[in-house]
Amino acid sequence: MDKRSLRVGVVMDRLDEIKPSKDSTLAMMLAAQARGWQVIYLQQGDLWMRDGVAYGRGHEVELRDDMKDWFSLLSPWQGELSGLDVLLMRKDPPFDMEYVHATYILQRAEIAGSLVVNTPTALRDINEKVATAWFPQCTPATLISRRHAEIRAFLAEHGRIVLKPLDGMGGRSVFVVDSGDANRNVIMETLTDNERRYAMAQRYLPEIVDGDKRVLLINGQPVDYMLARVPGGGDHRGNLVAGATAQGRPLGERERWIAAEVGPTLLRKGVIFAGLDVIGDYLTEINVTSPTGIRELDREFGLDIAGALMDTIAKHREAR
């Protein structure tokens, strides 16, 4: 296949509402366009299925690396999703049932010949919190439960823990809880909906003050630099949307070891692009839905992460 002829569909949130200076999906679209590929912009609600055939509607777009004027809608597009060589699923969480239903539609396109990145099966199977359980050698002490008694016992064992929902993003509803915290019961009740929903508890890692490090993987291999999200004053969360400051750093020996432990498994499951969250020496999350950090690392270190990803995608597409 002539790699210059690829048609790339990008399923994402509203293009006019992104922050272009930080948006990794925009970086991917710019990299695809730079290779002469046609880029089709779709939203999750633009996908549908009829008689087992996946369809979509959207627009061809022209992208610009301009912080005030970054895209133009061109010709409308509508047709079978299998008519697109590549489909990038870049819809941000929440990972709700609508997201799951969209992956079923994308899977029909995959069966019909499109390369879906990341594969719909992996998007469904790899919960960004729970998937760390596959790699206990890399993680801090972790409990997944909805029973308050089990969470209390875990808290008593470690003295200080982090509690968070299994389907959150951006640091939402992430609590640091001490054994003597007067709010510990109401936090457990809120997160578990009174023992009707699972939550994750992890041993608190004081190294969070040095940043929550995002390690990007392309084809199972780490990018040589990572993005540390250092919490702002008065906040424990290493999330940029929660006020953390981004600092680029070279990968260390421990981050490379974690990537070597995790990367091959993700690749076997069809994950071409992923983001690992590492605090101190420990893996805390595995992001496969819409990992970010490309724009910040590219600017700081003169990289072209999205370009490397597009070259990898072209090789996967050619192999199909």
Tab-separated table of C-alpha atoms in Angstrom:
chain	number	residue	atom	x	y	z
A	1	MET	CA	0.000	0.000	0.000
A	2	ASP	CA	1.160	3.530	-0.792
A	3	LYS	CA	1.433	5.078	2.672
A	4	ARG	CA	0.730	8.501	1.181
A	5	SER	CA	-2.803	7.415	0.249
A	6	LEU	CA	-4.091	6.586	3.739
A	7	ARG	CA	-7.480	7.846	4.854
A	8	VAL	CA	-7.525	8.380	8.613
A	9	GLY	CA	-10.686	8.783	10.643
A	10	VAL	CA	-10.302	10.376	14.077
A	11	VAL	CA	-13.087	9.833	16.622
A	12	MET	CA	-12.723	12.522	19.272
A	13	ASP	CA	-14.491	15.190	21.304
A	14	ARG	CA	-15.428	18.520	19.738
A	15	LEU	CA	-12.478	19.815	17.751
A	16	ASP	CA	-13.430	23.426	18.423
A	17	GLU	CA	-13.231	22.901	22.203
A	18	ILE	CA	-9.739	21.408	22.521
A	19	LYS	CA	-6.703	23.246	23.887
A	20	PRO	CA	-4.438	23.119	20.813
A	21	SER	CA	-1.229	23.805	22.736
A	22	LYS	CA	-1.771	20.645	24.800
A	23	ASP	CA	-3.922	18.366	22.670
A	24	SER	CA	-2.217	15.131	21.640
A	25	THR	CA	-4.997	14.258	19.187
A	26	LEU	CA	-4.335	17.473	17.274
A	27	ALA	CA	-0.642	16.512	17.160
A	28	MET	CA	-1.619	13.162	15.627
A	29	MET	CA	-3.887	14.798	13.055
A	30	LEU	CA	-1.171	17.280	12.085
A	31	ALA	CA	1.323	14.426	11.710
A	32	ALA	CA	-1.097	12.460	9.525
A	33	GLN	CA	-1.756	15.507	7.355
A	34	ALA	CA	2.002	16.174	7.041
A	35	ARG	CA	2.294	12.734	5.426
A	36	GLY	CA	-0.263	13.646	2.791
A	37	TRP	CA	-3.011	11.550	4.382
A	38	GLN	CA	-6.650	12.530	4.286
A	39	VAL	CA	-7.997	13.218	7.782
A	40	ILE	CA	-11.680	12.712	8.610
A	41	TYR	CA	-13.012	14.165	11.860
A	42	LEU	CA	-15.832	12.305	13.618
A	43	GLN	CA	-17.483	12.388	17.015
A	44	GLN	CA	-18.747	9.378	18.926
A	45	GLY	CA	-22.343	10.208	18.030
A	46	ASP	CA	-21.414	10.131	14.332
A	47	LEU	CA	-21.009	6.337	14.396
A	48	TRP	CA	-23.807	3.894	13.680
A	49	MET	CA	-24.401	0.354	12.474
A	50	ARG	CA	-26.867	-1.210	10.056
A	51	ASP	CA	-27.153	-4.953	9.412
A	52	GLY	CA	-23.723	-5.533	10.921
A	53	VAL	CA	-22.008	-2.834	8.850
A	54	ALA	CA	-20.356	0.089	10.663
A	55	TYR	CA	-20.952	3.577	9.300
A	56	GLY	CA	-19.897	7.094	10.167
A	57	ARG	CA	-20.441	10.686	9.193
A	58	GLY	CA	-18.012	13.545	9.635
A	59	HIS	CA	-15.897	16.050	7.749
A	60	GLU	CA	-12.565	16.080	6.044
A	61	VAL	CA	-10.477	18.609	7.932
A	62	GLU	CA	-7.505	20.822	7.274
A	63	LEU	CA	-5.286	21.279	10.344
A	64	ARG	CA	-2.949	24.113	11.300
A	65	ASP	CA	-0.459	24.392	14.146
A	66	ASP	CA	-1.994	27.692	15.163
A	67	MET	CA	-3.155	28.291	18.723
A	68	LYS	CA	-6.029	30.545	17.610
A	69	ASP	CA	-7.114	28.979	14.311
A	70	TRP	CA	-6.221	25.291	14.197
A	71	PHE	CA	-8.720	23.703	11.798
A	72	SER	CA	-11.138	24.160	8.934
A	73	LEU	CA	-13.968	21.813	8.049
A	74	LEU	CA	-13.834	20.796	4.407
A	75	SER	CA	-16.084	18.374	2.539
A	76	PRO	CA	-18.641	16.329	4.494
A	77	TRP	CA	-17.894	12.612	4.585
A	78	GLN	CA	-20.275	9.732	5.106
A	79	GLY	CA	-19.872	6.051	4.440
A	80	GLU	CA	-18.782	2.676	5.712
A	81	LEU	CA	-16.064	2.993	8.329
A	82	SER	CA	-14.171	0.217	6.593
A	83	GLY	CA	-13.585	2.740	3.802
A	84	LEU	CA	-11.146	4.445	6.161
A	85	ASP	CA	-7.737	2.780	6.316
A	86	VAL	CA	-7.133	3.816	9.922
A	87	LEU	CA	-9.467	4.808	12.749
A	88	LEU	CA	-8.016	6.564	15.783
A	89	MET	CA	-10.315	6.235	18.799
A	90	ARG	CA	-9.432	9.360	20.778
A	91	LYS	CA	-12.667	10.047	22.639
A	92	ASP	CA	-11.863	11.162	26.173
A	93	PRO	CA	-13.372	9.332	29.145
A	94	PRO	CA	-15.725	8.906	30.915
A	95	PHE	CA	-15.571	5.269	29.963
A	96	ASP	CA	-19.316	4.737	30.113
A	97	MET	CA	-21.661	2.378	28.277
A	98	GLU	CA	-21.913	4.789	25.349
A	99	TYR	CA	-18.155	4.455	24.937
A	100	VAL	CA	-18.452	0.669	25.117
A	101	HIS	CA	-21.219	0.680	22.503
A	102	ALA	CA	-19.004	2.779	20.225
A	103	THR	CA	-16.246	0.165	20.497
A	104	TYR	CA	-18.682	-2.496	19.241
A	105	ILE	CA	-19.292	-0.387	16.138
A	106	LEU	CA	-15.573	0.194	15.674
A	107	GLN	CA	-14.949	-3.528	16.024
A	108	ARG	CA	-17.202	-4.187	13.044
A	109	ALA	CA	-15.081	-1.730	11.072
A	110	GLU	CA	-11.958	-3.523	12.257
A	111	ILE	CA	-13.327	-6.886	11.132
A	112	ALA	CA	-14.136	-5.330	7.752
A	113	GLY	CA	-10.549	-4.179	7.290
A	114	SER	CA	-9.863	-0.883	9.088
A	115	LEU	CA	-6.932	-0.598	11.487
A	116	VAL	CA	-8.421	0.708	14.755
A	117	VAL	CA	-5.969	2.300	17.203
A	118	ASN	CA	-6.191	1.141	19.874
A	119	THR	CA	-8.070	-2.047	19.054
A	120	PRO	CA	-11.661	-2.015	20.399
A	121	THR	CA	-11.134	-5.228	22.347
A	122	ALA	CA	-8.242	-3.663	24.243
A	123	LEU	CA	-10.221	-0.489	24.892
A	124	ARG	CA	-12.914	-2.584	26.555
A	125	ASP	CA	-10.634	-5.005	28.386
A	126	ILE	CA	-7.948	-2.686	29.729
A	127	ASN	CA	-9.511	-0.640	32.482
A	128	GLU	CA	-6.966	2.045	33.198
A	129	LYS	CA	-6.976	1.358	36.923
A	130	VAL	CA	-7.665	-2.386	37.132
A	131	ALA	CA	-5.192	-3.376	34.399
A	132	THR	CA	-2.319	-2.594	36.743
A	133	ALA	CA	-3.279	-5.854	38.489
A	134	TRP	CA	-1.612	-7.707	35.609
A	135	PHE	CA	1.715	-6.295	36.792
A	136	PRO	CA	1.786	-6.569	40.612
A	137	GLN	CA	5.579	-6.559	40.501
A	138	CYS	CA	5.371	-2.938	39.308
A	139	THR	CA	2.633	-1.529	41.537
A	140	PRO	CA	2.197	-0.328	45.115
A	141	ALA	CA	-0.065	-2.312	47.445
A	142	THR	CA	-3.497	-2.124	45.818
A	143	LEU	CA	-7.014	-3.151	46.796
A	144	ILE	CA	-10.095	-3.219	44.570
A	145	SER	CA	-13.255	-3.677	46.576
A	146	ARG	CA	-16.600	-2.154	47.373
A	147	ARG	CA	-16.727	-3.465	50.950
A	148	HIS	CA	-16.018	-0.820	53.560
A	149	ALA	CA	-14.609	-3.349	56.010
A	150	GLU	CA	-11.928	-4.392	53.500
A	151	ILE	CA	-11.047	-0.783	52.721
A	152	ARG	CA	-10.843	0.058	56.431
A	153	ALA	CA	-8.521	-2.910	56.999
A	154	PHE	CA	-6.323	-1.756	54.093
A	155	LEU	CA	-6.250	1.753	55.552
A	156	ALA	CA	-5.323	0.414	58.994
A	157	GLU	CA	-2.501	-1.614	57.426
A	158	HIS	CA	-0.954	1.308	55.543
A	159	GLY	CA	-1.976	4.327	57.585
A	160	ARG	CA	-2.434	6.538	54.517
A	161	ILE	CA	-4.011	5.530	51.220
A	162	VAL	CA	-5.377	6.939	47.973
A	163	LEU	CA	-8.991	6.128	47.129
A	164	LYS	CA	-10.343	6.623	43.606
A	165	PRO	CA	-13.133	5.429	41.313
A	166	LEU	CA	-12.410	2.881	38.581
A	167	ASP	CA	-13.918	4.996	35.808
A	168	GLY	CA	-12.586	8.482	36.546
A	169	MET	CA	-10.137	10.732	34.717
A	170	GLY	CA	-8.245	13.943	35.317
A	171	GLY	CA	-7.940	13.386	39.047
A	172	ARG	CA	-11.669	13.549	39.648
A	173	SER	CA	-12.839	12.075	42.985
A	174	VAL	CA	-9.319	11.043	44.017
A	175	PHE	CA	-8.925	11.219	47.797
A	176	VAL	CA	-5.958	10.894	50.117
A	177	VAL	CA	-7.247	9.320	53.325
A	178	ASP	CA	-5.445	8.990	56.654
A	179	SER	CA	-6.370	6.410	59.273
A	180	GLY	CA	-7.596	9.151	61.608
A	181	ASP	CA	-9.496	11.094	58.942
A	182	ALA	CA	-12.956	11.984	60.250
A	183	ASN	CA	-14.256	11.915	56.672
A	184	ARG	CA	-13.019	8.433	55.832
A	185	ASN	CA	-16.435	6.791	56.136
A	186	VAL	CA	-18.256	9.338	53.991
A	187	ILE	CA	-15.494	9.118	51.364
A	188	MET	CA	-15.917	5.336	51.214
A	189	GLU	CA	-19.695	5.673	51.087
A	190	THR	CA	-19.479	8.217	48.268
A	191	LEU	CA	-16.949	6.327	46.121
A	192	THR	CA	-18.622	2.936	46.527
A	193	ASP	CA	-22.182	4.295	46.449
A	194	ASN	CA	-22.719	2.529	49.768
A	195	GLU	CA	-21.003	-0.699	48.667
A	196	ARG	CA	-22.708	-0.862	45.270
A	197	ARG	CA	-19.659	0.188	43.202
A	198	TYR	CA	-16.039	-0.942	43.179
A	199	ALA	CA	-13.286	1.495	44.079
A	200	MET	CA	-9.503	1.296	44.113
A	201	ALA	CA	-7.322	1.845	47.160
A	202	GLN	CA	-3.548	2.175	46.843
A	203	ARG	CA	-0.848	2.726	49.406
A	204	TYR	CA	-0.070	6.444	49.436
A	205	LEU	CA	3.196	7.239	47.691
A	206	PRO	CA	4.835	10.348	49.163
A	207	GLU	CA	6.932	10.642	45.985
A	208	ILE	CA	3.867	12.254	44.377
A	209	VAL	CA	5.331	15.608	45.477
A	210	ASP	CA	7.995	15.026	42.789
A	211	GLY	CA	5.338	14.394	40.155
A	212	ASP	CA	3.086	11.806	38.554
A	213	LYS	CA	5.197	10.707	35.603
A	214	ARG	CA	3.581	9.920	32.242
A	215	VAL	CA	5.602	7.417	30.201
A	216	LEU	CA	4.421	7.112	26.593
A	217	LEU	CA	4.665	3.790	24.752
A	218	ILE	CA	4.601	3.394	20.970
A	219	ASN	CA	4.392	-0.199	19.785
A	220	GLY	CA	5.336	-1.385	23.262
A	221	GLN	CA	8.492	0.749	23.422
A	222	PRO	CA	8.908	3.848	25.588
A	223	VAL	CA	9.588	7.337	24.323
A	224	ASP	CA	12.939	8.461	25.750
A	225	TYR	CA	11.402	11.303	27.736
A	226	MET	CA	8.492	11.442	30.171
A	227	LEU	CA	6.196	14.178	31.414
A	228	ALA	CA	6.121	14.678	35.187
A	229	ARG	CA	2.917	16.335	36.418
A	230	VAL	CA	3.907	18.032	39.689
A	231	PRO	CA	0.951	18.835	41.974
A	232	GLY	CA	0.178	22.473	42.630
A	233	GLY	CA	0.253	23.935	46.097
A	234	GLY	CA	-2.423	22.542	48.360
A	235	ASP	CA	-3.371	19.688	46.020
A	236	HIS	CA	-2.201	16.063	45.992
A	237	ARG	CA	-3.230	15.288	42.400
A	238	GLY	CA	-0.681	15.049	39.616
A	239	ASN	CA	-3.135	15.973	36.853
A	240	LEU	CA	-2.692	18.961	34.569
A	241	VAL	CA	-6.414	19.713	34.626
A	242	ALA	CA	-6.200	19.834	38.428
A	243	GLY	CA	-3.487	22.497	38.369
A	244	ALA	CA	-0.345	20.369	38.211
A	245	THR	CA	2.747	21.751	36.454
A	246	ALA	CA	4.294	19.824	33.558
A	247	GLN	CA	8.015	19.067	33.630
A	248	GLY	CA	9.752	17.004	30.960
A	249	ARG	CA	12.427	14.572	32.117
A	250	PRO	CA	14.565	11.823	30.600
A	251	LEU	CA	13.378	8.306	31.360
A	252	GLY	CA	15.160	6.689	34.280
A	253	GLU	CA	16.212	3.083	34.751
A	254	ARG	CA	13.093	2.248	36.796
A	255	GLU	CA	10.689	3.705	34.222
A	256	ARG	CA	12.418	1.726	31.478
A	257	TRP	CA	12.073	-1.443	33.547
A	258	ILE	CA	8.351	-0.833	34.072
A	259	ALA	CA	7.907	-0.153	30.349
A	260	ALA	CA	9.702	-3.411	29.545
A	261	GLU	CA	7.393	-5.290	31.914
A	262	VAL	CA	4.180	-3.749	30.560
A	263	GLY	CA	4.853	-2.883	26.919
A	264	PRO	CA	4.977	-6.354	25.326
A	265	THR	CA	1.690	-7.386	26.956
A	266	LEU	CA	-0.066	-4.242	25.749
A	267	LEU	CA	1.254	-4.727	22.233
A	268	ARG	CA	0.040	-8.333	22.137
A	269	LYS	CA	-3.403	-7.043	23.084
A	270	GLY	CA	-3.452	-4.565	20.217
A	271	VAL	CA	-2.386	-1.405	22.037
A	272	ILE	CA	-0.162	0.661	19.733
A	273	PHE	CA	-0.188	3.837	21.843
A	274	ALA	CA	-0.372	3.915	25.641
A	275	GLY	CA	0.538	6.075	28.605
A	276	LEU	CA	1.844	4.636	31.866
A	277	ASP	CA	1.479	6.642	35.068
A	278	VAL	CA	4.381	6.167	37.457
A	279	ILE	CA	4.761	7.691	40.920
A	280	GLY	CA	8.165	7.191	42.445
A	281	ASP	CA	9.107	3.638	41.514
A	282	TYR	CA	5.572	2.338	41.031
A	283	LEU	CA	3.084	1.927	38.210
A	284	THR	CA	-0.301	3.368	39.228
A	285	GLU	CA	-2.359	3.469	35.993
A	286	ILE	CA	-2.278	2.291	32.385
A	287	ASN	CA	-3.910	4.706	29.934
A	288	VAL	CA	-5.067	3.266	26.613
A	289	THR	CA	-8.118	5.393	25.690
A	290	SER	CA	-6.618	8.794	24.900
A	291	PRO	CA	-3.140	9.219	26.418
A	292	THR	CA	-1.762	12.760	26.404
A	293	GLY	CA	1.597	14.466	26.839
A	294	ILE	CA	2.778	14.597	23.228
A	295	ARG	CA	2.704	18.353	22.725
A	296	GLU	CA	4.555	19.214	25.928
A	297	LEU	CA	7.357	16.695	25.325
A	298	ASP	CA	7.718	17.661	21.672
A	299	ARG	CA	8.162	21.319	22.583
A	300	GLU	CA	10.630	20.742	25.397
A	301	PHE	CA	12.861	18.186	23.712
A	302	GLY	CA	12.393	18.808	19.976
A	303	LEU	CA	10.654	15.468	19.442
A	304	ASP	CA	8.055	14.327	16.922
A	305	ILE	CA	6.169	11.735	18.940
A	306	ALA	CA	3.027	11.886	16.817
A	307	GLY	CA	5.143	11.477	13.689
A	308	ALA	CA	6.769	8.356	15.120
A	309	LEU	CA	3.312	7.055	15.990
A	310	MET	CA	1.998	7.697	12.476
A	311	ASP	CA	4.996	5.872	10.960
A	312	THR	CA	4.274	2.924	13.250
A	313	ILE	CA	0.587	2.970	12.311
A	314	ALA	CA	1.518	2.979	8.618
A	315	LYS	CA	3.622	-0.145	9.141
A	316	HIS	CA	0.782	-1.887	10.964
A	317	ARG	CA	-1.627	-0.898	8.204
A	318	GLU	CA	0.734	-2.168	5.512
A	319	ALA	CA	1.130	-5.455	7.385
A	320	ARG	CA	-2.643	-5.967	7.258
